[in-house]
Coordinates of C-alpha atoms and ligand atoms in Angstrom, one line a residue:
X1 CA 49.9 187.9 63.2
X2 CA 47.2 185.9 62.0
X3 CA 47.7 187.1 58.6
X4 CA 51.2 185.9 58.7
X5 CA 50.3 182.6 60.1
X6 CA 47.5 182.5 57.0
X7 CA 50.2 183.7 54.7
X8 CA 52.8 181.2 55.4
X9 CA 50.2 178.5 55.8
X10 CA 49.4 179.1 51.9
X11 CA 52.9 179.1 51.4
X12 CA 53.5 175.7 52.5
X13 CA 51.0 174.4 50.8
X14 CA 52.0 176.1 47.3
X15 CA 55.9 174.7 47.7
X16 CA 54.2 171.4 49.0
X17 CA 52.1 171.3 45.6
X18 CA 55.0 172.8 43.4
X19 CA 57.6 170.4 44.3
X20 CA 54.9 167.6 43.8
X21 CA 54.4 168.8 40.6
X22 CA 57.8 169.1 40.1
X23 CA 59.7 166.3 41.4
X24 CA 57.3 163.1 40.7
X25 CA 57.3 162.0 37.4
X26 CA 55.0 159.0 36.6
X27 CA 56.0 156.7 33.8
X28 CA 52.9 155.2 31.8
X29 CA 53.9 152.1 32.6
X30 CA 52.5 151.3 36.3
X31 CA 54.3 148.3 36.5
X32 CA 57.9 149.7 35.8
X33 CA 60.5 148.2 37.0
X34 CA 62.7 150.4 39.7
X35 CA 65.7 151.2 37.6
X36 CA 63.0 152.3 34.8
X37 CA 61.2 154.9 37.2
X38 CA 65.6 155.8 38.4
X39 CA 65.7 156.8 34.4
X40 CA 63.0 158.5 34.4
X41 CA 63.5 160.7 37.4
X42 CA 67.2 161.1 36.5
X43 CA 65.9 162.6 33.5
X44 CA 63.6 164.8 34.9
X45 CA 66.5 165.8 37.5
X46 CA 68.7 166.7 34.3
X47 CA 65.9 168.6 32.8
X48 CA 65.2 170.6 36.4
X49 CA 68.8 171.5 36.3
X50 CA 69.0 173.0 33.4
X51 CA 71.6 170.6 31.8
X52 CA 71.4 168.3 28.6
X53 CA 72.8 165.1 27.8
X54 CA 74.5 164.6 24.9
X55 CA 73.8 161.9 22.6
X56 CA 74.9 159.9 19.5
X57 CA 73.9 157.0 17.3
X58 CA 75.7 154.1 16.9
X59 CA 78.6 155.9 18.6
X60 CA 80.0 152.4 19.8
X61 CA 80.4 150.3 16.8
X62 CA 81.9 152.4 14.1
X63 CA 82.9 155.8 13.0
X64 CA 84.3 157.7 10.4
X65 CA 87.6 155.6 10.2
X66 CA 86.9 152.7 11.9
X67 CA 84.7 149.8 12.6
X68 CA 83.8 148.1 16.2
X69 CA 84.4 149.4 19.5
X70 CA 85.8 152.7 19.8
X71 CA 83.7 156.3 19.9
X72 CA 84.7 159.1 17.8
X73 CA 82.5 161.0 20.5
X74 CA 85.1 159.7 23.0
X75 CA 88.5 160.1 20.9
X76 CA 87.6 164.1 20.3
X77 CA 86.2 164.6 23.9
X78 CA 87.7 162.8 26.1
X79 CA 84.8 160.7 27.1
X80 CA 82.2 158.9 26.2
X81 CA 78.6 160.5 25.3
X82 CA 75.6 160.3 27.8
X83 CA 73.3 158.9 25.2
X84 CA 73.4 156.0 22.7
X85 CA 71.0 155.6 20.0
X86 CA 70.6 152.5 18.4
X87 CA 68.3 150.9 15.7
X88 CA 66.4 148.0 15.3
X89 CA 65.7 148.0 12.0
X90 CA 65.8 144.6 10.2
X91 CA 65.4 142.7 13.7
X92 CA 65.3 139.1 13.2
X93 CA 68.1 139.0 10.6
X94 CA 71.8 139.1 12.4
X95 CA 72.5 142.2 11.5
X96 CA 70.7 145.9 11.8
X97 CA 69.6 148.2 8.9
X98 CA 73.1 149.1 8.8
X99 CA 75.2 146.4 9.4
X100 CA 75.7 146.1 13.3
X101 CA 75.1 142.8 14.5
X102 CA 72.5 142.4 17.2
X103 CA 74.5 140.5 19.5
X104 CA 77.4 143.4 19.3
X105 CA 74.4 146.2 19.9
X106 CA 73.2 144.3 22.8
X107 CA 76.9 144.2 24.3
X108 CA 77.5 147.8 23.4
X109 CA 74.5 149.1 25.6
X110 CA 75.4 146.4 28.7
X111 CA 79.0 148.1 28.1
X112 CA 77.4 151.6 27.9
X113 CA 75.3 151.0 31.3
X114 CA 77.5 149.6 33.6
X115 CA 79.7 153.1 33.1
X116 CA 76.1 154.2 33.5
X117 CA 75.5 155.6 30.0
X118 CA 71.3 155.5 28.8
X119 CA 70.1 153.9 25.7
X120 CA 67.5 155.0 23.0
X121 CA 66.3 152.9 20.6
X122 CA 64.8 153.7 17.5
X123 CA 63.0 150.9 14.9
X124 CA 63.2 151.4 10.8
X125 CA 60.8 149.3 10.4
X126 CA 60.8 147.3 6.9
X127 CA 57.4 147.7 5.1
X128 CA 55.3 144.5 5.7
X129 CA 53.5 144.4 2.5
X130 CA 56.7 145.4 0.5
X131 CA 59.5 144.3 2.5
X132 CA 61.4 146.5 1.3
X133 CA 62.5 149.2 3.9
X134 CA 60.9 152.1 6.2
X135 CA 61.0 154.1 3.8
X136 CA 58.6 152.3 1.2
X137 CA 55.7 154.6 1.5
X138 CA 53.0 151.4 0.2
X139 CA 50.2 151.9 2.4
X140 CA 49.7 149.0 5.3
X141 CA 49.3 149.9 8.9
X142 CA 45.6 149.6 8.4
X143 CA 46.5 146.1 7.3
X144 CA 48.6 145.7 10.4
X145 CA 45.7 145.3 13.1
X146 CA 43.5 142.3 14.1
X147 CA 42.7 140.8 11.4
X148 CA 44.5 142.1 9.0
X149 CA 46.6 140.5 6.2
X150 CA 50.0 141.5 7.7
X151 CA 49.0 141.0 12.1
X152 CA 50.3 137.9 11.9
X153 CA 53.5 139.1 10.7
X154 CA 53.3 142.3 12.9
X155 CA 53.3 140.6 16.1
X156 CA 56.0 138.0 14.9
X157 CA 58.2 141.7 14.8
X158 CA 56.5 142.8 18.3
X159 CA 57.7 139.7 19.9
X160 CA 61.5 139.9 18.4
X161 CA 61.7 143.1 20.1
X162 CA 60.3 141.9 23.3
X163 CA 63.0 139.4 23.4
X164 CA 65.7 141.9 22.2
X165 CA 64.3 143.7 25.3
X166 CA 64.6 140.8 27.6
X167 CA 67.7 140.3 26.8
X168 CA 69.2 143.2 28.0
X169 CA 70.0 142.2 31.4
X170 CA 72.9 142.4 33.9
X171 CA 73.3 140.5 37.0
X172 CA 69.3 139.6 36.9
X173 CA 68.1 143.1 36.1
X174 CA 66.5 144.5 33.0
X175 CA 68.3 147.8 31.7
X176 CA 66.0 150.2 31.0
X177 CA 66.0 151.9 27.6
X178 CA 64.2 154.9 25.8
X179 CA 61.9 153.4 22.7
X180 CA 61.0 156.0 20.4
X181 CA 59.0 154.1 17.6
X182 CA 57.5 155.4 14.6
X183 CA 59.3 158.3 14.5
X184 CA 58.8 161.5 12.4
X185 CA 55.3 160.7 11.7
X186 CA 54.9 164.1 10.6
X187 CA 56.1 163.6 7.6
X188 CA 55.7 161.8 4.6
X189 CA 58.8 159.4 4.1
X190 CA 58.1 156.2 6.0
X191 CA 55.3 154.2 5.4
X192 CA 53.5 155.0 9.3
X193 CA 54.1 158.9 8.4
X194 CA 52.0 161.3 7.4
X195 CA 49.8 160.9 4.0
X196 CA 50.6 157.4 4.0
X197 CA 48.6 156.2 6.9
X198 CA 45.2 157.9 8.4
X199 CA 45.8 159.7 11.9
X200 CA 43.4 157.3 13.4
X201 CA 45.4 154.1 12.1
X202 CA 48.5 155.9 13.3
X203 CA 47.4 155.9 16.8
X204 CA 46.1 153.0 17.0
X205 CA 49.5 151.7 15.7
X206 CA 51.0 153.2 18.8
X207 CA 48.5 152.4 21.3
X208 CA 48.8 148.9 20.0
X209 CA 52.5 149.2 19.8
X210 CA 52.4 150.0 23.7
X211 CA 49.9 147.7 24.7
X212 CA 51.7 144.3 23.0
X213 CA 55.3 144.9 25.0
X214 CA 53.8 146.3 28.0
X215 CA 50.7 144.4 28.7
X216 CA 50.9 141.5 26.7
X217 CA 54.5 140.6 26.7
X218 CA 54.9 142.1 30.3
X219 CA 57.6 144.7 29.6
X220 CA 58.0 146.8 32.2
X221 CA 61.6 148.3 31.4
X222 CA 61.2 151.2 28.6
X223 CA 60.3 154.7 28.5
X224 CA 58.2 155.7 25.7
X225 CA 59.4 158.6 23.3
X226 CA 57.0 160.5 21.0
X227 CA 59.2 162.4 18.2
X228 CA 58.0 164.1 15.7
X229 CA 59.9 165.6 12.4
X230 CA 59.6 169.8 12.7
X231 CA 56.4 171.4 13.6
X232 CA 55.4 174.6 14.3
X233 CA 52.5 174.8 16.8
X234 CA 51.4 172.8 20.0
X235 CA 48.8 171.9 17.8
X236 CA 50.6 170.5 15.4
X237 CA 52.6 169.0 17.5
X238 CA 50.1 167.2 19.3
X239 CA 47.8 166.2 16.0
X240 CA 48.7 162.4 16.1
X241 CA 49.6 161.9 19.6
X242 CA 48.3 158.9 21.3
X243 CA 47.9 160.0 24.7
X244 CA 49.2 160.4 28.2
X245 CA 49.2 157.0 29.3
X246 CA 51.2 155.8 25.8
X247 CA 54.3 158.5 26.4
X248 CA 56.9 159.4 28.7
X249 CA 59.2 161.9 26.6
X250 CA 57.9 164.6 24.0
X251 CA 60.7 164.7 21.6
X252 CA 60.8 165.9 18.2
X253 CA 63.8 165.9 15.1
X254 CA 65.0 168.7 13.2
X255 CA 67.6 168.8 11.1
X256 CA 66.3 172.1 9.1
X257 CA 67.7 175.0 10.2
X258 CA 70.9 173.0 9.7
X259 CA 71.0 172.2 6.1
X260 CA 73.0 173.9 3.3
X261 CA 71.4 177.3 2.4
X262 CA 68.8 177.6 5.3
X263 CA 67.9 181.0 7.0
X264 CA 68.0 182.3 10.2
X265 CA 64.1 181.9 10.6
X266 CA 65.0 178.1 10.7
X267 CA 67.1 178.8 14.3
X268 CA 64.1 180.4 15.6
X269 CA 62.0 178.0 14.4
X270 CA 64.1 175.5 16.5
X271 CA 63.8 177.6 19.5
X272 CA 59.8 177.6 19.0
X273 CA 59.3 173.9 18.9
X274 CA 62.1 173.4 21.8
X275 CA 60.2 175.9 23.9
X276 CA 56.9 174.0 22.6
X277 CA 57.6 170.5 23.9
X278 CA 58.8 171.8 26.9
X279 CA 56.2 173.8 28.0
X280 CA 54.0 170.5 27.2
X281 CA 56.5 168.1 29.5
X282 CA 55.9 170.7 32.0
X283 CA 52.1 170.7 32.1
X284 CA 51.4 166.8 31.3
X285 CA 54.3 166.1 34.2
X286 CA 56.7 164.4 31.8
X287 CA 60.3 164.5 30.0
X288 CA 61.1 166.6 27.1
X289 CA 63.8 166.2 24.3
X290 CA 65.5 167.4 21.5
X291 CA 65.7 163.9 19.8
X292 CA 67.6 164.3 16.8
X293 CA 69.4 166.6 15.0
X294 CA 73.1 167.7 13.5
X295 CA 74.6 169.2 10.8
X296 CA 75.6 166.4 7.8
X297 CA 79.6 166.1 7.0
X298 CA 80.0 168.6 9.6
X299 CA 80.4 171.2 7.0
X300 CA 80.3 174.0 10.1
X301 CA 83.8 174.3 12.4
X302 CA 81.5 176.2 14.7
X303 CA 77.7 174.2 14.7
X304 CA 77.8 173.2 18.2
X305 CA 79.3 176.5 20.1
X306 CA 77.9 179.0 17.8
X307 CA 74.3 176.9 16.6
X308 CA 73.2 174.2 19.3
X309 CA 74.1 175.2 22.5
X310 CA 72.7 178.7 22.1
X311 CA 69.4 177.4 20.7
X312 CA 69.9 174.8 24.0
X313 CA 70.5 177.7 26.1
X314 CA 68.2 180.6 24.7
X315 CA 65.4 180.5 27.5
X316 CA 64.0 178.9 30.7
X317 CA 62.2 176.5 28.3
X318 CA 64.9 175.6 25.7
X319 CA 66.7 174.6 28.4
X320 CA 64.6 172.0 29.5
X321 CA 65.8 169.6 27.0
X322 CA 67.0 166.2 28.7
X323 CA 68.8 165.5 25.8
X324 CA 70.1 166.3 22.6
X325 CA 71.2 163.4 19.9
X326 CA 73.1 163.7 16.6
X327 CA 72.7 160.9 14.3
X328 CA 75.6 158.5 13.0
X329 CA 79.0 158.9 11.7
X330 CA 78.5 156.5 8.5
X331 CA 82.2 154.5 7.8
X332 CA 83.7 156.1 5.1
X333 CA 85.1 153.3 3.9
X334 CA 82.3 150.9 4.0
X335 CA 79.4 153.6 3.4
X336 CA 81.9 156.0 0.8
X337 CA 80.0 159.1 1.6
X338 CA 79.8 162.4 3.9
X339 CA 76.9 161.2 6.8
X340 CA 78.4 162.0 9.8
X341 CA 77.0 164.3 12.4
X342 CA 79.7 164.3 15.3
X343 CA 83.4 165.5 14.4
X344 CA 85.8 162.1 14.0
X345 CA 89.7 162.4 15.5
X346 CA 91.5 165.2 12.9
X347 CA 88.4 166.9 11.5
X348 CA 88.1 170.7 11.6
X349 CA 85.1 171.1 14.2
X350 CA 86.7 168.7 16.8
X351 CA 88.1 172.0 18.7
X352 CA 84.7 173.0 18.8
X353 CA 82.7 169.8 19.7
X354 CA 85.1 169.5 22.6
X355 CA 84.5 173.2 24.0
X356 CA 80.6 172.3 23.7
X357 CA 81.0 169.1 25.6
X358 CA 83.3 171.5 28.2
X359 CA 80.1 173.9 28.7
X360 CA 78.8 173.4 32.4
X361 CA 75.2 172.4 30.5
X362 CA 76.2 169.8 28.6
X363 CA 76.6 166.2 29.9
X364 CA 78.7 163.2 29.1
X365 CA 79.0 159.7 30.0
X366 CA 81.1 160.5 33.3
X367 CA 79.1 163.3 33.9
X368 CA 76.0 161.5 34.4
X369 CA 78.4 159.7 37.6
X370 CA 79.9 162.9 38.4
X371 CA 76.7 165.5 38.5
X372 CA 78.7 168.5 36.8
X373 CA 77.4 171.2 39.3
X374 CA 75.7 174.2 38.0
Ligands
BMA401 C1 69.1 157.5 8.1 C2 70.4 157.3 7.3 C3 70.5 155.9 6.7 C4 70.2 154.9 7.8 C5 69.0 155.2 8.6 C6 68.8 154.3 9.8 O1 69.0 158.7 8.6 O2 71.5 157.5 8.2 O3 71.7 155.8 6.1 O4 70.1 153.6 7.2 O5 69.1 156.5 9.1 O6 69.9 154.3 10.7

């Protein structure tokens, strides 16, 4: 008897510390606001389940045959995707990196969250000392910080995305989004990535990054997402992260085991780093994700039943994924070449994107309203 009592007593103490280990989820931001914290937990809930949103860049504002405001994401399945991405490259002009107008972005992701759809903003930063693009690899964060020849400028950047930020209101309230700056730092092609800036400048850029919107510009309405480019260890993984209290998600991109001639050991390899960053989420209490990915020109009928969602759905861990984005569908008219990522109306894999976006896993816009059950 007293055994039992004993027993159940440790019982109730194990569920009580599982579940709080489980089901709080504490943003680095202390101050966030309430529909920021919603997010994050909605996320986590998503993750919990099992189930992964589906996402897509600029999905809103043109596709493959078409420009401004329809969804090729919407006109194969039926509805709308979970997930925007969006980027704010070349903030301060009118238009973005790649020709959207701010003001139309801004409307898109008001448009997107009153049918409850979540945003994720990325940030091709042009080069500072260059100004040229992101992808000018001339060395300058060091010159970036206090005192430095290109802070002034820096800043000037930081506080055009504060008030792209602000701006994102409805009735009075801020919509939260998911930031993912300086993205695929592991590599080598942008000027904050890899030999082109030291690890400790890179983290500083970060934790500075953070600081300016959140403390100094009082931001208390984004999620902060780490990605990487591919990795292949936790180590690896974790060589230029800037901390706990700078990140909510642990994403990473991958677009490897994808690419024209690629082996098998490149699927596995995505199963590793999925299983990776979830296993990470899961110890540090946060939000995992499969940030970006896809297969260019869709040149497989069969890449999301036969390549994503088993890779999704391998293992407890894989599984955790929040959510999964493919990049853009560039206009084939405007851009005259084969970067798309998500099948348009007509194209071969549309049968097949629309049976993935059917699997009980996989959420979309309405979904996100709906809860698909599991
Ligand atoms: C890249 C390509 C570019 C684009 C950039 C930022 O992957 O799609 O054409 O300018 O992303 O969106």
């Amino acid at each position: 008897m007293r055994k039992t009592i004993i027993v159940s007593f440790i019982t109730f103490f194990f569920s009580i510390g599982s579940s709080v280990a489980q089901d709080s989820v504490k943003l680095n931001d202390k101050k966030a606001t309430k529909p920021t914290k919603a997010l994050y937990q909605q996320l986590h809930e998503v993750s919990n389940k099992n189930q992964t949103i589906f996402g897509h860049q600029d999905d809103l504002a043109y596709g493959y045959h078409w420009w401004g405001n329809n969804s090729d994401v919407k006109q194969v399945a039926g509805d709308y995707p979970g997930l925007y991405g969006w980027d704010i490259g070349e903030i301060g002009n009118e238009k973005n990196l790649d020709g959207i107008p701010f003001a139309d972005i801004k409307r898109y992701i008001k448009e997107a969250h009153g049918r409850g759809g979540i945003t994720t903003l990325s940030w091709h930063m042009v080069n500072l000392k260059t100004k040229t693009s992101a992808w000018d690899k001339t060395s300058v964060v060091h010159e970036m910080f206090k005192g430095g020849k290109y802070h002034e400028e820096f800043i000037q950047k930081l506080d055009l995305v504060a008030d792209f930020l602000n701006d994102l209101e409805v009735a009075g309230e801020k919509i939260p989004v998911l930031f993912r700056p300086w993205h695929e730092h592991n590599g080598s092609w942008f000027w904050w990535g890899g030999k082109n800036v030291s690890k400790e400048d890179y983290i500083k850029l970060w934790q500075f990054t953070v600081k300016y919107l959140r403390d100094k510009k009082k931001i208390h309405h984004v999620v902060y997402v780490y990605s990487t480019d591919s990795f292949e260890t936790e180590k690896m993984y974790l060589d230029r992260y800037p901390g706990d209290e700078y990140v909510d998600i642990l994403g990473f991109d991958d677009y490897g085991a994808f690419r024209k001639n690629a082996d098998d050991a490149r699927e596995k390899w995505i199963i590793n780093e999925l299983e990776i960053i979830a296993k990470l989420a899961d110890q540090k209490g946060k939000v995992c994700a499969f940030t970006e990915t896809g297969i260019e020109a869709m040149v497989d009928d069969h890449f999301f039943t036969k390549k994503l969602l088993p890779m999704l759905n391998h293992n407890e861990w894989t599984r955790k994924a929040a959510y999964v984005m493919v990049w853009r569908n560039a206009n084939y008219e405007k851009e005259q070449r084969d970067h798309f990522y998500a099948p348009y109306k007509g194209h071969s894999s549309a049968p097949d994107f629309k049976k993935f976006t059917e699997d009980e896993s996989i959420l979309l816009e309405s979904d996100l309203n709906k809860k698909k059950s599991k």
